[in-house]
Short mmCIF file of C-alpha atoms (C1' of nucleotides) in Angstrom, two decimals:
data_model
loop_
_atom_site.label_atom_id
_atom_site.label_comp_id
_atom_site.label_asym_id
_atom_site.label_seq_id
_atom_site.Cartn_x
_atom_site.Cartn_y
_atom_site.Cartn_z
CA MET T 1 -11.62 -24.10 3.65
CA LYS T 2 -11.14 -20.81 5.83
CA GLU T 3 -9.94 -23.52 8.76
CA LYS T 4 -7.50 -24.67 6.50
CA LEU T 5 -6.11 -21.62 6.06
CA GLU T 6 -5.45 -20.98 9.56
CA ALA T 7 -4.92 -24.01 10.88
CA ASP T 8 -1.03 -23.24 12.10
CA GLN T 9 -0.51 -21.58 15.24
CA TYR T 10 -2.87 -18.77 14.99
CA LYS T 11 -6.37 -18.69 16.14
CA LEU T 12 -9.10 -17.82 13.73
CA THR T 13 -11.25 -15.30 15.51
CA VAL T 14 -14.54 -13.56 15.08
CA ARG T 15 -12.37 -10.73 13.43
CA ARG T 16 -10.04 -12.23 10.84
CA GLU T 17 -12.90 -14.25 9.52
CA GLN T 18 -15.09 -11.10 9.36
CA VAL T 19 -11.75 -9.85 7.41
CA LEU T 20 -11.25 -13.40 5.30
CA ARG T 21 -14.85 -13.02 4.27
CA VAL T 22 -15.11 -9.71 2.88
CA LEU T 23 -11.69 -10.58 1.00
CA LEU T 24 -13.53 -13.83 -0.30
CA GLU T 25 -16.51 -12.07 -1.34
CA ASN T 26 -14.33 -8.98 -3.05
CA LYS T 27 -11.89 -11.06 -5.11
CA ASP T 28 -12.02 -9.09 -7.96
CA LYS T 29 -11.71 -5.61 -6.57
CA HIS T 30 -8.20 -4.97 -4.99
CA LEU T 31 -9.59 -3.89 -1.58
CA SER T 32 -7.57 -1.19 0.50
CA ALA T 33 -7.57 -1.79 4.71
CA GLU T 34 -10.32 0.76 4.71
CA GLU T 35 -12.34 -0.71 2.48
CA VAL T 36 -12.23 -3.67 3.59
CA TYR T 37 -12.82 -2.12 7.36
CA TYR T 38 -16.31 -0.83 6.26
CA LEU T 39 -17.10 -3.85 4.89
CA ALA T 40 -16.45 -5.61 7.42
CA LYS T 41 -18.05 -3.40 10.14
CA ARG T 42 -21.40 -4.08 8.55
CA LYS T 43 -21.70 -7.21 9.91
CA THR T 44 -19.30 -6.34 12.83
CA PRO T 45 -20.03 -2.96 14.09
CA ASP T 46 -17.52 -2.86 17.41
CA MET T 47 -14.23 -3.67 14.89
CA GLY T 48 -11.51 -1.55 14.56
CA LEU T 49 -9.57 -0.71 11.76
CA THR T 50 -6.50 -1.09 13.70
CA THR T 51 -7.75 -4.43 13.86
CA VAL T 52 -7.88 -4.60 9.93
CA TYR T 53 -4.28 -3.83 9.50
CA ARG T 54 -2.92 -6.20 12.13
CA THR T 55 -5.20 -8.67 10.25
CA LEU T 56 -4.19 -7.77 6.44
CA GLU T 57 -0.56 -7.83 8.06
CA LEU T 58 -0.87 -11.49 8.85
CA PHE T 59 -2.44 -12.64 6.40
CA LEU T 60 0.21 -11.45 3.92
CA LEU T 61 2.67 -13.16 6.24
CA LYS T 62 1.14 -16.20 6.22
CA ASN T 63 0.67 -15.56 1.87
CA ILE T 64 -3.05 -15.29 2.57
CA ILE T 65 -2.92 -12.50 0.41
CA TYR T 66 -0.52 -10.25 -1.16
CA SER T 67 -0.60 -6.26 -1.52
CA LEU T 68 -0.40 -3.95 -4.47
CA ASP T 69 -0.25 -0.89 -5.34
CA PHE T 70 -1.80 1.14 -8.11
CA GLY T 71 0.31 4.17 -7.32
CA ASP T 72 -2.86 6.08 -5.02
CA GLY T 73 -1.14 6.18 -2.37
CA ARG T 74 -2.99 3.75 -0.40
CA ARG T 75 -1.86 -0.67 -0.19
CA ARG T 76 -4.46 -2.81 -1.55
CA TYR T 77 -5.00 -6.29 -1.01
CA GLU T 78 -5.77 -9.45 -3.07
CA PHE T 79 -5.70 -13.25 -2.76
CA TYR T 80 -2.30 -14.32 -4.00
CA GLY T 81 -2.61 -16.29 -7.24
CA TRP T 82 1.04 -18.00 -7.81
CA VAL T 83 2.05 -21.05 -7.08
CA SER T 84 -1.55 -21.53 -5.70
CA ASP T 85 -4.77 -23.35 -7.60
CA ASN T 86 -5.64 -19.76 -8.47
CA TYR T 87 -3.83 -18.92 -11.89
CA PRO T 88 -1.75 -16.11 -12.43
CA HIS T 89 -3.06 -12.67 -13.44
CA TYR T 90 -2.36 -8.82 -14.01
CA HIS T 91 -3.63 -5.59 -14.34
CA LEU T 92 -4.20 -3.40 -16.57
CA ILE T 93 -4.88 0.33 -14.80
CA CYS T 94 -6.28 3.57 -16.78
CA THR T 95 -4.28 6.13 -16.66
CA GLN T 96 -7.73 8.14 -16.95
CA CYS T 97 -10.39 6.86 -15.34
CA GLY T 98 -8.19 4.56 -12.66
CA THR T 99 -10.37 1.70 -13.52
CA VAL T 100 -8.12 -1.59 -12.74
CA ILE T 101 -8.70 -4.79 -15.22
CA GLU T 102 -7.64 -7.98 -14.32
CA VAL T 103 -6.62 -10.69 -16.54
CA HIS T 104 -6.33 -13.73 -15.85
CA GLU T 105 -3.95 -15.25 -17.96
CA ASP T 106 -0.73 -16.86 -17.36
CA PHE T 107 2.18 -14.50 -17.77
CA PRO T 108 3.70 -15.14 -21.33
CA GLY T 109 6.75 -16.75 -22.64
CA GLY T 110 7.53 -18.68 -19.66
CA LEU T 111 8.81 -16.12 -17.77
CA GLU T 112 9.63 -17.53 -14.45
CA ASN T 113 11.43 -20.71 -15.85
CA ARG T 114 13.55 -18.28 -17.88
CA VAL T 115 14.35 -15.66 -15.14
CA GLY T 116 15.21 -18.61 -12.09
CA LYS T 117 17.89 -20.48 -14.57
CA GLU T 118 19.41 -17.54 -16.66
CA LEU T 119 19.63 -14.73 -13.82
CA LYS T 120 20.37 -17.08 -10.99
CA PHE T 121 16.82 -15.81 -9.26
CA LYS T 122 14.65 -17.87 -7.71
CA VAL T 123 11.30 -16.61 -8.24
CA GLU T 124 8.25 -16.64 -5.73
CA SER T 125 6.11 -14.01 -7.11
CA CYS T 126 5.60 -12.06 -10.14
CA GLN T 127 3.62 -8.59 -10.83
CA LEU T 128 2.69 -7.35 -13.58
CA LYS T 129 1.24 -3.97 -14.24
CA ILE T 130 0.36 -2.31 -17.87
CA PHE T 131 -0.94 1.64 -17.78
CA GLY T 132 -2.80 2.83 -20.45
CA ILE T 133 -6.36 4.28 -21.41
CA CYS T 134 -9.37 1.32 -21.49
CA LYS T 135 -11.73 0.92 -23.99
CA LYS T 136 -14.30 3.26 -22.47
CA CYS T 137 -11.97 6.24 -21.78
CA ALA T 138 -10.74 5.52 -25.51
CA LEU T 139 -14.46 6.13 -27.17
CA LYS T 140 -14.70 9.47 -24.23
CA THR T 141 -12.13 10.55 -26.18
CA LEU T 142 -12.93 10.10 -29.54
CA LYS T 143 -16.48 11.65 -28.86
CA SER T 144 -15.50 14.50 -27.17
CA LEU T 145 -13.43 15.13 -30.14
CA THR T 146 -16.43 14.70 -32.87
CA GLY T 147 -18.83 16.37 -30.99
CA MET N 1 20.61 17.04 -23.84
CA LYS N 2 19.63 18.55 -20.23
CA GLU N 3 18.05 21.24 -22.24
CA LYS N 4 15.96 19.75 -24.22
CA LEU N 5 14.28 18.02 -21.79
CA GLU N 6 13.01 21.03 -20.37
CA ALA N 7 12.66 23.41 -23.47
CA ASP N 8 8.69 23.44 -23.30
CA GLN N 9 7.56 26.54 -20.76
CA TYR N 10 9.02 25.26 -17.83
CA LYS N 11 12.40 26.70 -16.59
CA LEU N 12 15.48 24.70 -16.19
CA THR N 13 16.48 26.30 -12.63
CA VAL N 14 19.74 25.53 -10.75
CA ARG N 15 17.86 22.95 -8.35
CA ARG N 16 15.85 21.21 -11.09
CA GLU N 17 19.29 20.83 -12.73
CA GLN N 18 20.26 19.61 -9.50
CA VAL N 19 17.87 16.94 -9.46
CA LEU N 20 18.10 16.29 -12.62
CA ARG N 21 22.20 15.68 -12.55
CA VAL N 22 21.59 13.07 -9.52
CA LEU N 23 19.22 10.83 -11.45
CA LEU N 24 21.06 11.05 -14.12
CA GLU N 25 24.26 10.06 -12.30
CA ASN N 26 22.37 7.23 -10.14
CA LYS N 27 19.77 5.89 -13.62
CA ASP N 28 20.41 2.28 -11.75
CA LYS N 29 19.75 3.40 -8.35
CA HIS N 30 15.76 4.07 -8.00
CA LEU N 31 16.35 6.78 -5.25
CA SER N 32 13.23 8.24 -3.15
CA ALA N 33 12.67 11.51 -3.07
CA GLU N 34 14.52 11.76 0.19
CA GLU N 35 17.58 10.30 -1.61
CA VAL N 36 17.62 12.64 -4.10
CA TYR N 37 17.57 15.28 -2.01
CA TYR N 38 20.48 14.45 0.53
CA LEU N 39 22.36 14.01 -3.10
CA ALA N 40 21.63 17.29 -4.23
CA LYS N 41 22.08 18.72 -1.17
CA ARG N 42 25.62 18.11 -1.32
CA LYS N 43 26.35 20.55 -4.20
CA THR N 44 23.23 22.91 -3.72
CA PRO N 45 23.09 22.76 0.76
CA ASP N 46 20.23 25.02 0.49
CA MET N 47 18.15 23.05 -1.41
CA GLY N 48 14.67 22.38 0.42
CA LEU N 49 13.02 18.74 0.23
CA THR N 50 9.57 20.17 -0.59
CA THR N 51 11.42 21.13 -4.01
CA VAL N 52 12.73 17.99 -5.21
CA TYR N 53 9.30 17.06 -4.19
CA ARG N 54 7.90 19.36 -6.37
CA THR N 55 10.62 19.00 -9.30
CA LEU N 56 9.55 15.13 -9.03
CA GLU N 57 6.13 15.76 -9.61
CA LEU N 58 7.30 17.78 -12.39
CA PHE N 59 9.25 15.89 -14.25
CA LEU N 60 6.56 12.80 -14.16
CA LEU N 61 3.98 14.93 -15.43
CA LYS N 62 6.36 15.74 -18.33
CA ASN N 63 7.23 12.01 -18.99
CA ILE N 64 10.81 12.60 -18.12
CA ILE N 65 11.13 10.02 -14.69
CA TYR N 66 7.96 7.54 -13.61
CA SER N 67 8.10 6.42 -10.55
CA LEU N 68 7.68 2.81 -8.74
CA ASP N 69 6.97 1.56 -5.87
CA PHE N 70 8.89 -1.65 -4.04
CA GLY N 71 6.45 -2.03 -0.98
CA ASP N 72 8.33 -0.38 1.21
CA GLY N 73 6.31 2.77 1.82
CA ARG N 74 8.45 5.36 0.00
CA ARG N 75 7.75 6.16 -3.49
CA ARG N 76 11.31 5.81 -6.19
CA TYR N 77 11.79 6.81 -9.21
CA GLU N 78 13.80 6.22 -12.38
CA PHE N 79 14.44 7.42 -15.85
CA TYR N 80 11.99 7.00 -18.30
CA GLY N 81 12.48 3.81 -20.37
CA TRP N 82 9.13 2.98 -22.45
CA VAL N 83 8.96 4.39 -26.06
CA SER N 84 12.18 6.38 -25.77
CA ASP N 85 15.85 5.29 -26.66
CA ASN N 86 16.10 3.04 -23.52
CA TYR N 87 15.28 -0.34 -23.48
CA PRO N 88 11.96 -1.38 -21.35
CA HIS N 89 13.13 -3.41 -18.04
CA TYR N 90 11.49 -4.77 -15.17
CA HIS N 91 12.88 -5.42 -11.79
CA LEU N 92 13.60 -8.68 -9.40
CA ILE N 93 13.20 -7.72 -5.97
CA CYS N 94 14.66 -10.00 -3.20
CA THR N 95 12.63 -10.44 -0.48
CA GLN N 96 15.66 -10.99 1.63
CA CYS N 97 17.57 -8.13 1.74
CA GLY N 98 15.40 -6.06 -0.10
CA THR N 99 17.70 -5.73 -3.32
CA VAL N 100 16.88 -4.50 -6.86
CA ILE N 101 18.42 -5.99 -9.49
CA GLU N 102 17.54 -3.93 -12.95
CA VAL N 103 17.16 -6.47 -15.83
CA HIS N 104 17.32 -4.41 -19.00
CA GLU N 105 15.70 -6.78 -21.41
CA ASP N 106 12.37 -6.40 -23.67
CA PHE N 107 9.20 -7.55 -22.24
CA PRO N 108 8.69 -11.41 -23.25
CA GLY N 109 6.35 -12.97 -25.87
CA GLY N 110 5.26 -9.40 -27.53
CA LEU N 111 2.98 -8.83 -24.19
CA GLU N 112 2.52 -5.42 -25.29
CA ASN N 113 1.03 -5.74 -28.85
CA ARG N 114 -0.63 -8.66 -27.40
CA VAL N 115 -2.53 -6.54 -24.99
CA GLY N 116 -3.40 -4.14 -27.18
CA LYS N 117 -5.58 -5.95 -29.69
CA GLU N 118 -6.64 -8.88 -27.89
CA LEU N 119 -7.90 -6.71 -24.89
CA LYS N 120 -9.08 -3.54 -26.68
CA PHE N 121 -6.16 -1.88 -24.59
CA LYS N 122 -4.11 0.60 -25.35
CA VAL N 123 -0.95 0.62 -23.96
CA GLU N 124 1.38 3.24 -22.94
CA SER N 125 4.04 1.88 -20.12
CA CYS N 126 4.55 -1.70 -18.43
CA GLN N 127 6.21 -2.69 -15.04
CA LEU N 128 7.05 -5.77 -14.25
CA LYS N 129 8.12 -6.97 -10.72
CA ILE N 130 9.29 -10.26 -9.73
CA PHE N 131 10.04 -11.15 -5.84
CA GLY N 132 11.89 -13.87 -5.03
CA ILE N 133 15.78 -15.22 -3.56
CA CYS N 134 18.49 -13.44 -4.78
CA LYS N 135 22.19 -15.46 -4.97
CA LYS N 136 23.71 -14.24 -2.32
CA CYS N 137 21.08 -14.61 0.29
CA ALA N 138 20.94 -18.42 -1.10
CA LEU N 139 24.00 -18.32 -0.86
CA LYS N 140 23.94 -17.35 3.09
CA THR N 141 20.96 -19.62 3.79
CA LEU N 142 22.74 -22.03 2.78
CA LYS N 143 26.42 -21.36 3.95
CA SER N 144 23.94 -21.10 7.71
CA LEU N 145 22.55 -24.41 6.91
CA THR N 146 25.64 -26.34 6.77
CA GLY N 147 27.48 -24.17 9.69
"C1'" DT J 1 -5.59 -17.63 35.01
"C1'" DT J 2 -2.54 -16.87 31.08
"C1'" DG J 3 -1.30 -14.89 26.56
"C1'" DG J 4 -2.97 -13.61 22.45
"C1'" DA J 5 -6.80 -10.01 20.51
"C1'" DT J 6 -8.40 -5.91 20.34
"C1'" DG J 7 -9.85 -0.67 20.56
"C1'" DC J 8 -8.55 3.40 21.09
"C1'" DA J 9 -5.72 7.25 20.76
"C1'" DA J 10 -1.18 8.85 19.68
"C1'" DA J 11 2.86 9.10 17.82
"C1'" DG J 12 5.25 8.17 12.67
"C1'" DC J 13 6.47 8.11 7.98
"C1'" DC J 14 6.51 10.29 3.48
"C1'" DT J 15 4.00 13.70 1.07
"C1'" DT J 16 1.36 18.05 -0.07
"C1'" DT J 17 -0.04 22.43 0.81
"C1'" DG J 18 0.23 27.73 2.63
"C1'" DC J 19 2.07 31.50 2.65
"C1'" DA J 20 6.46 34.52 2.61
"C1'" DT J 21 10.13 35.39 0.44
"C1'" DA J 22 13.55 35.36 -3.50
"C1'" DC J 23 14.83 35.28 -8.31
"C1'" DC J 24 14.33 35.89 -12.92
"C1'" DT J 25 12.92 38.53 -16.67
"C1'" DA Z 1 6.80 45.75 -11.71
"C1'" DG Z 2 4.83 40.17 -12.30
"C1'" DG Z 3 4.81 36.04 -12.66
"C1'" DT Z 4 7.60 31.82 -11.13
"C1'" DA Z 5 9.97 28.48 -7.61
"C1'" DT Z 6 11.85 28.25 -3.24
"C1'" DG Z 7 12.05 27.04 1.80
"C1'" DC Z 8 10.50 26.50 5.77
"C1'" DA Z 9 6.16 25.09 9.05
"C1'" DA Z 10 1.90 23.13 8.89
"C1'" DA Z 11 -0.90 20.30 7.56
"C1'" DG Z 12 -2.72 15.91 5.58
"C1'" DG Z 13 -3.16 10.81 4.91
"C1'" DC Z 14 -2.37 5.99 6.09
"C1'" DT Z 15 0.06 3.00 8.75
"C1'" DT Z 16 2.01 1.56 13.04
"C1'" DT Z 17 2.39 1.77 18.04
"C1'" DG Z 18 1.57 2.05 23.31
"C1'" DC Z 19 -1.45 0.80 26.54
"C1'" DA Z 20 -5.37 -1.07 28.75
"C1'" DT Z 21 -8.99 -4.12 28.53
"C1'" DC Z 22 -11.34 -8.11 26.61
"C1'" DC Z 23 -11.59 -12.75 25.49
"C1'" DA Z 24 -10.99 -17.52 25.16
"C1'" DA Z 25 -8.43 -21.79 26.37
#
DNA sequence: TTGGATGCAAAGCCTTTGCATACCT
DNA sequence: AGGTATGCAAAGGCTTTGCATCCAA
């Protein structure tokens, strides 16, 4: 599987394989570059942060991953989930505790087709972020009010 | 209208009014802090960039504006369009020329209600970004192919 | 041997903070 | 006077770049 991803003209070096592994093992985590760096460093201690950035850039270019921004000032990375065999999905972001919940569910309303046809736009990918209060925080708030 | 926005405990100073004016005059433009700065500077030459940042932060806090990220490394700002009298809307982002097209249309499929009920999540706001190729770029590509 | 991959350090951007000054009530 | 607002400069945080070295084909 890994080999297939890189078969083009790029080499799947040890470092790149490490980055790939970390990303695969944390599919649901939305890691930042630095987090990938620390996790990869565990198995490859002489890995550099620069390499992580360059590898992520390469993966972005090859559409292996894509990047998101949850407003905390650093970019986060996730495997690509559009057109591929992954289901498209979207994110619920709690504005109180910052937790990001992934919803693995199709986009509603045949959105992508409608956009393509009605608005003359060739859709490549979608990102849907829903901000609000998660159940935990709602409970917490309730408890603090009732004592 | 402007007065109403600030009536709380914050002063609507000349600088803040300038920032507000720039934002109002560019409702459809998704300005960055620096762009706001330059536009505001035209009428108030001794305006500082720091003030723009601090004013934008204040406006964010008061839910007068909200911020977006189109992946170009700088935050962009727009008037708040949820719950308010603005229609919710989403963005088409051309991955070739970077143009951002606003679609003033409700989110499809009663999305926000479904999320709230099915996933136990109190929705505050949504952001939908659709990446792809705009009509202009598609034409450009076609022409370059046919000569 | 040759070109890409890598690490380190430095530079670049955007944004925030510290601090002294200016302003308004 | 007192507290907020502001500008400038400096600091911060994340990311990219320069450059010498390393590695694999």
